Structure formats: C-alpha cells, structure tokens
PDB file of C-alpha atoms in Angstrom:
ATOM      1  CA  MET A   1      78.200 113.584  63.964  1.00 53.00           C
ATOM      2  CA  THR A   2      79.236 109.992  63.513  1.00 63.00           C
ATOM      3  CA  LYS A   3      77.425 107.210  65.328  1.00 76.00           C
ATOM      4  CA  LYS A   4      80.521 106.184  67.275  1.00 80.00           C
ATOM      5  CA  TYR A   5      80.240 109.374  69.392  1.00 79.00           C
ATOM      6  CA  ALA A   6      76.443 109.602  69.577  1.00 74.00           C
ATOM      7  CA  ARG A   7      76.088 108.095  73.066  1.00 74.00           C
ATOM      8  CA  PHE A   8      78.295 110.834  74.532  1.00 77.00           C
ATOM      9  CA  LEU A   9      76.088 113.679  73.305  1.00 77.00           C
ATOM     10  CA  PRO A  10      73.145 115.310  75.069  1.00 77.00           C
ATOM     11  CA  THR A  11      71.038 114.634  71.953  1.00 75.00           C
ATOM     12  CA  ALA A  12      71.221 110.864  72.454  1.00 67.00           C
ATOM     13  CA  GLU A  13      67.898 109.319  73.402  1.00 74.00           C
ATOM     14  CA  SER A  14      69.305 107.473  76.403  1.00 75.00           C
ATOM     15  CA  PHE A  15      71.686 110.291  77.384  1.00 79.00           C
ATOM     16  CA  LYS A  16      72.920 110.525  80.964  1.00 82.00           C
ATOM     17  CA  LEU A  17      74.883 113.551  82.091  1.00 85.00           C
ATOM     18  CA  GLU A  18      77.559 111.230  83.476  1.00 86.00           C
ATOM     19  CA  ASP A  19      78.217 110.031  79.897  1.00 82.00           C
ATOM     20  CA  PHE A  20      79.151 113.523  78.666  1.00 87.00           C
ATOM     21  CA  PRO A  21      82.974 113.825  78.764  1.00 89.00           C
ATOM     22  CA  TYR A  22      82.957 117.589  79.208  1.00 91.00           C
ATOM     23  CA  TYR A  23      80.757 117.235  82.244  1.00 92.00           C
ATOM     24  CA  TRP A  24      83.629 115.396  83.952  1.00 94.00           C
ATOM     25  CA  ILE A  25      86.293 117.760  82.630  1.00 94.00           C
ATOM     26  CA  SER A  26      84.270 120.652  84.032  1.00 95.00           C
ATOM     27  CA  GLN A  27      83.605 118.875  87.321  1.00 96.00           C
ATOM     28  CA  VAL A  28      87.280 118.021  87.863  1.00 96.00           C
ATOM     29  CA  ASN A  29      88.405 121.544  86.994  1.00 94.00           C
ATOM     30  CA  SER A  30      85.769 123.168  89.212  1.00 95.00           C
ATOM     31  CA  GLN A  31      86.659 120.955  92.176  1.00 96.00           C
ATOM     32  CA  TYR A  32      90.370 121.595  91.623  1.00 94.00           C
ATOM     33  CA  VAL A  33      89.829 125.373  91.525  1.00 94.00           C
ATOM     34  CA  GLN A  34      87.647 125.221  94.629  1.00 95.00           C
ATOM     35  CA  ASN A  35      90.315 123.255  96.514  1.00 95.00           C
ATOM     36  CA  ILE A  36      93.073 125.602  95.304  1.00 94.00           C
ATOM     37  CA  ASP A  37      91.049 128.682  96.277  1.00 93.00           C
ATOM     38  CA  ASN A  38      90.454 127.226  99.747  1.00 94.00           C
ATOM     39  CA  VAL A  39      94.148 126.686 100.454  1.00 92.00           C
ATOM     40  CA  LEU A  40      95.206 130.001  98.893  1.00 93.00           C
ATOM     41  CA  LYS A  41      92.813 131.962 101.132  1.00 93.00           C
ATOM     42  CA  LYS A  42      95.356 131.967 103.941  1.00 90.00           C
ATOM     43  CA  TYR A  43      97.697 133.913 101.639  1.00 92.00           C
ATOM     44  CA  GLY A  44      94.953 136.232 100.392  1.00 93.00           C
ATOM     45  CA  LEU A  45      95.200 134.816  96.866  1.00 95.00           C
ATOM     46  CA  ASP A  46      92.860 133.062  94.471  1.00 94.00           C
ATOM     47  CA  ASN A  47      93.289 130.728  91.509  1.00 94.00           C
ATOM     48  CA  SER A  48      93.293 133.531  88.913  1.00 95.00           C
ATOM     49  CA  ARG A  49      96.244 135.254  90.537  1.00 96.00           C
ATOM     50  CA  ARG A  50      97.968 131.905  91.150  1.00 96.00           C
ATOM     51  CA  ARG A  51      97.800 131.107  87.434  1.00 96.00           C
ATOM     52  CA  ILE A  52      99.494 134.391  86.500  1.00 98.00           C
ATOM     53  CA  LEU A  53     102.226 133.932  89.128  1.00 98.00           C
ATOM     54  CA  ILE A  54     102.920 130.358  87.957  1.00 97.00           C
ATOM     55  CA  ALA A  55     102.949 131.486  84.310  1.00 97.00           C
ATOM     56  CA  LEU A  56     105.558 134.108  85.193  1.00 98.00           C
ATOM     57  CA  GLU A  57     107.651 131.485  86.942  1.00 96.00           C
ATOM     58  CA  VAL A  58     107.616 129.479  83.703  1.00 96.00           C
ATOM     59  CA  LYS A  59     108.088 132.488  81.414  1.00 97.00           C
ATOM     60  CA  PRO A  60     109.820 135.394  83.182  1.00 96.00           C
ATOM     61  CA  HIS A  61     109.323 138.831  81.606  1.00 96.00           C
ATOM     62  CA  ALA A  62     106.306 137.696  79.605  1.00 97.00           C
ATOM     63  CA  SER A  63     104.109 140.320  78.036  1.00 96.00           C
ATOM     64  CA  VAL A  64     100.558 140.760  79.300  1.00 96.00           C
ATOM     65  CA  SER A  65      99.397 139.345  75.964  1.00 95.00           C
ATOM     66  CA  GLU A  66     101.575 136.254  76.390  1.00 97.00           C
ATOM     67  CA  LEU A  67     100.233 135.765  79.909  1.00 97.00           C
ATOM     68  CA  SER A  68      96.705 136.075  78.583  1.00 96.00           C
ATOM     69  CA  ASP A  69      97.413 133.317  76.047  1.00 95.00           C
ATOM     70  CA  MET A  70      99.140 131.127  78.623  1.00 96.00           C
ATOM     71  CA  VAL A  71      96.286 131.233  81.129  1.00 96.00           C
ATOM     72  CA  ILE A  72      93.580 131.324  78.428  1.00 92.00           C
ATOM     73  CA  SER A  73      92.002 134.505  79.686  1.00 95.00           C
ATOM     74  CA  LYS A  74      90.701 137.663  78.050  1.00 96.00           C
ATOM     75  CA  MET A  75      93.301 140.388  77.759  1.00 96.00           C
ATOM     76  CA  SER A  76      91.201 142.784  79.878  1.00 96.00           C
ATOM     77  CA  THR A  77      90.867 140.184  82.660  1.00 97.00           C
ATOM     78  CA  THR A  78      94.583 139.390  82.577  1.00 97.00           C
ATOM     79  CA  THR A  79      95.435 143.101  82.703  1.00 97.00           C
ATOM     80  CA  LYS A  80      93.250 143.585  85.800  1.00 97.00           C
ATOM     81  CA  ILE A  81      94.882 140.623  87.536  1.00 97.00           C
ATOM     82  CA  VAL A  82      98.381 141.846  86.619  1.00 97.00           C
ATOM     83  CA  TYR A  83      97.767 145.268  88.119  1.00 96.00           C
ATOM     84  CA  ARG A  84      96.208 143.753  91.206  1.00 97.00           C
ATOM     85  CA  LEU A  85      99.276 141.550  91.693  1.00 98.00           C
ATOM     86  CA  LYS A  86     101.467 144.587  91.123  1.00 98.00           C
ATOM     87  CA  ASP A  87      99.593 146.519  93.819  1.00 97.00           C
ATOM     88  CA  GLU A  88     100.145 143.552  96.161  1.00 97.00           C
ATOM     89  CA  GLY A  89     103.892 143.595  95.454  1.00 98.00           C
ATOM     90  CA  TYR A  90     104.131 140.174  93.771  1.00 98.00           C
ATOM     91  CA  ILE A  91     105.075 141.456  90.321  1.00 98.00           C
ATOM     92  CA  GLU A  92     106.464 144.484  88.539  1.00 98.00           C
ATOM     93  CA  THR A  93     105.812 145.743  85.030  1.00 97.00           C
ATOM     94  CA  TYR A  94     107.783 147.756  82.511  1.00 95.00           C
ATOM     95  CA  SER A  95     107.408 148.925  78.941  1.00 94.00           C
ATOM     96  CA  CYS A  96     109.293 146.901  76.379  1.00 89.00           C
ATOM     97  CA  LYS A  97     112.285 148.893  75.114  1.00 89.00           C
ATOM     98  CA  ASP A  98     111.734 147.652  71.536  1.00 87.00           C
ATOM     99  CA  ASP A  99     108.005 148.407  71.494  1.00 89.00           C
ATOM    100  CA  GLY A 100     106.587 150.734  74.120  1.00 86.00           C
ATOM    101  CA  ARG A 101     103.075 149.393  73.507  1.00 89.00           C
ATOM    102  CA  ILE A 102     104.078 146.060  75.065  1.00 93.00           C
ATOM    103  CA  THR A 103     104.001 145.725  78.841  1.00 94.00           C
ATOM    104  CA  ARG A 104     106.337 143.101  80.258  1.00 96.00           C
ATOM    105  CA  VAL A 105     105.818 141.492  83.652  1.00 97.00           C
ATOM    106  CA  TYR A 106     108.177 139.795  86.094  1.00 97.00           C
ATOM    107  CA  LEU A 107     108.048 138.341  89.588  1.00 98.00           C
ATOM    108  CA  THR A 108     109.430 140.332  92.504  1.00 98.00           C
ATOM    109  CA  ASP A 109     111.276 138.548  95.300  1.00 98.00           C
ATOM    110  CA  LYS A 110     107.977 138.530  97.198  1.00 98.00           C
ATOM    111  CA  GLY A 111     106.322 136.950  94.135  1.00 98.00           C
ATOM    112  CA  LYS A 112     109.026 134.287  93.874  1.00 98.00           C
ATOM    113  CA  GLU A 113     108.536 133.426  97.552  1.00 97.00           C
ATOM    114  CA  MET A 114     104.788 133.155  96.987  1.00 97.00           C
ATOM    115  CA  VAL A 115     105.300 130.824  94.008  1.00 97.00           C
ATOM    116  CA  ILE A 116     107.251 128.470  96.291  1.00 96.00           C
ATOM    117  CA  LYS A 117     104.389 128.506  98.813  1.00 95.00           C
ATOM    118  CA  ILE A 118     101.823 127.998  96.041  1.00 94.00           C
ATOM    119  CA  ASN A 119     103.752 125.030  94.657  1.00 94.00           C
ATOM    120  CA  ASP A 120     103.916 123.433  98.108  1.00 93.00           C
ATOM    121  CA  LEU A 121     100.149 123.806  98.537  1.00 90.00           C
ATOM    122  CA  THR A 122      99.430 122.674  94.998  1.00 89.00           C
ATOM    123  CA  SER A 123     101.486 119.516  95.362  1.00 92.00           C
ATOM    124  CA  VAL A 124      99.226 118.372  98.205  1.00 92.00           C
ATOM    125  CA  ILE A 125      96.131 118.872  96.042  1.00 93.00           C
ATOM    126  CA  LEU A 126      97.739 117.138  93.068  1.00 92.00           C
ATOM    127  CA  GLU A 127      98.645 114.127  95.190  1.00 94.00           C
ATOM    128  CA  GLN A 128      95.076 114.034  96.485  1.00 94.00           C
ATOM    129  CA  SER A 129      93.656 114.175  92.957  1.00 95.00           C
ATOM    130  CA  PHE A 130      96.011 111.461  91.662  1.00 95.00           C
ATOM    131  CA  ASP A 131      95.300 109.028  94.497  1.00 96.00           C
ATOM    132  CA  GLY A 132      94.612 105.587  93.018  1.00 97.00           C
ATOM    133  CA  LEU A 133      96.186 106.423  89.646  1.00 97.00           C
ATOM    134  CA  THR A 134      99.475 105.120  88.322  1.00 97.00           C
ATOM    135  CA  PRO A 135     102.000 107.477  86.714  1.00 96.00           C
ATOM    136  CA  LEU A 136     101.222 105.774  83.388  1.00 97.00           C
ATOM    137  CA  GLN A 137      97.503 106.516  83.771  1.00 97.00           C
ATOM    138  CA  ILE A 138      98.284 110.150  84.531  1.00 96.00           C
ATOM    139  CA  GLU A 139     100.550 110.391  81.472  1.00 97.00           C
ATOM    140  CA  LYS A 140      97.874 108.794  79.264  1.00 97.00           C
ATOM    141  CA  THR A 141      95.231 111.183  80.619  1.00 96.00           C
ATOM    142  CA  MET A 142      97.490 114.135  79.817  1.00 96.00           C
ATOM    143  CA  GLU A 143      98.097 112.824  76.296  1.00 97.00           C
ATOM    144  CA  ILE A 144      94.350 112.531  75.723  1.00 96.00           C
ATOM    145  CA  LEU A 145      93.654 116.013  77.113  1.00 95.00           C
ATOM    146  CA  LYS A 146      96.426 117.541  74.978  1.00 96.00           C
ATOM    147  CA  LEU A 147      94.976 115.905  71.867  1.00 96.00           C
ATOM    148  CA  MET A 148      91.482 117.134  72.732  1.00 95.00           C
ATOM    149  CA  PHE A 149      92.844 120.656  73.258  1.00 92.00           C
ATOM    150  CA  LYS A 150      94.683 120.518  69.940  1.00 95.00           C
ATOM    151  CA  ASN A 151      91.504 119.349  68.205  1.00 95.00           C
ATOM    152  CA  LEU A 152      89.465 122.178  69.720  1.00 93.00           C
ATOM    153  CA  ALA A 153      92.113 124.823  68.992  1.00 90.00           C
ATOM    154  CA  ARG A 154      92.070 124.161  65.238  1.00 87.00           C
TER     155      ARG A 154
END
C-alpha cells in the first residue's frame, strides 16, 4: 500500500473509523435501505424485491442470471426473490425458446403499477439524501463511485 492512502486504512496508527471511506459507503447504503424498507412496508415489499422489480423495468424479459448480475446478488437468492414476486403476482416467468435452461422474467401489469409507486416513494428518499448537494456534486460523487466499482471489479 502506498503512503498516500495509509491514513484511510484501519492499520494506520492514528486511524479513526470516520476516516475509512467504506465505512461511509456502508453507512449511506444501510441508511438508504432502512429508509426504503420503511416506506415499502405499506406495500408489503422490501428492498430486495424492489431491486428486482426496478431491474425488470430497466431490462424487460431479463434472465434470472442477468437479474442476479444487475442487482449483485447470488443466483440462489435472486431465484428465491423472483419466485416470491411471481407468487405475489408482480412478475411472470417463462423458459427461453432458444435455450430451455434459461428462465426469463417480465413485469405483470400489477408489477408495472408497483414500479410506479416504488419510484414515487424512492424519489422522496433521494431528494432527502441529496439535500444540500448541487447536481454537480451528485454527478461527481457518481463518477467517483463508478470508478471505485470499476477498480474493484477488475
């Protein structure tokens, strides 16, 4: 490790938890998920199911494997969530005609309606989290996070 990053690591002699970048990434994500879960309760949903529904809005007829990659979840976890959402009537599945081993997933009308509700609720939380930030600061933060993700995904 180079010296320029030493102060941000738990091994530093004068280390404070508040100096560890991933502490803040984790804290922000955990608070976001907690807030999302609280508002989704009235619809009987949670953040895990929300992520799958939103992913399907972005990529209709995605395979379970694609969904797993999109939401960065284990395939077994994604499969459980998909079948739970199917039981609740938000999605439907079918076998891919080109490869029967692939299960494709799409939103039902009920699922599309729920995505609209989710987006309305999410926008309130996003506005709350961005309070005091300029659009440029938000864009810069996203650029930094994307670069960090790219670095970690190598």
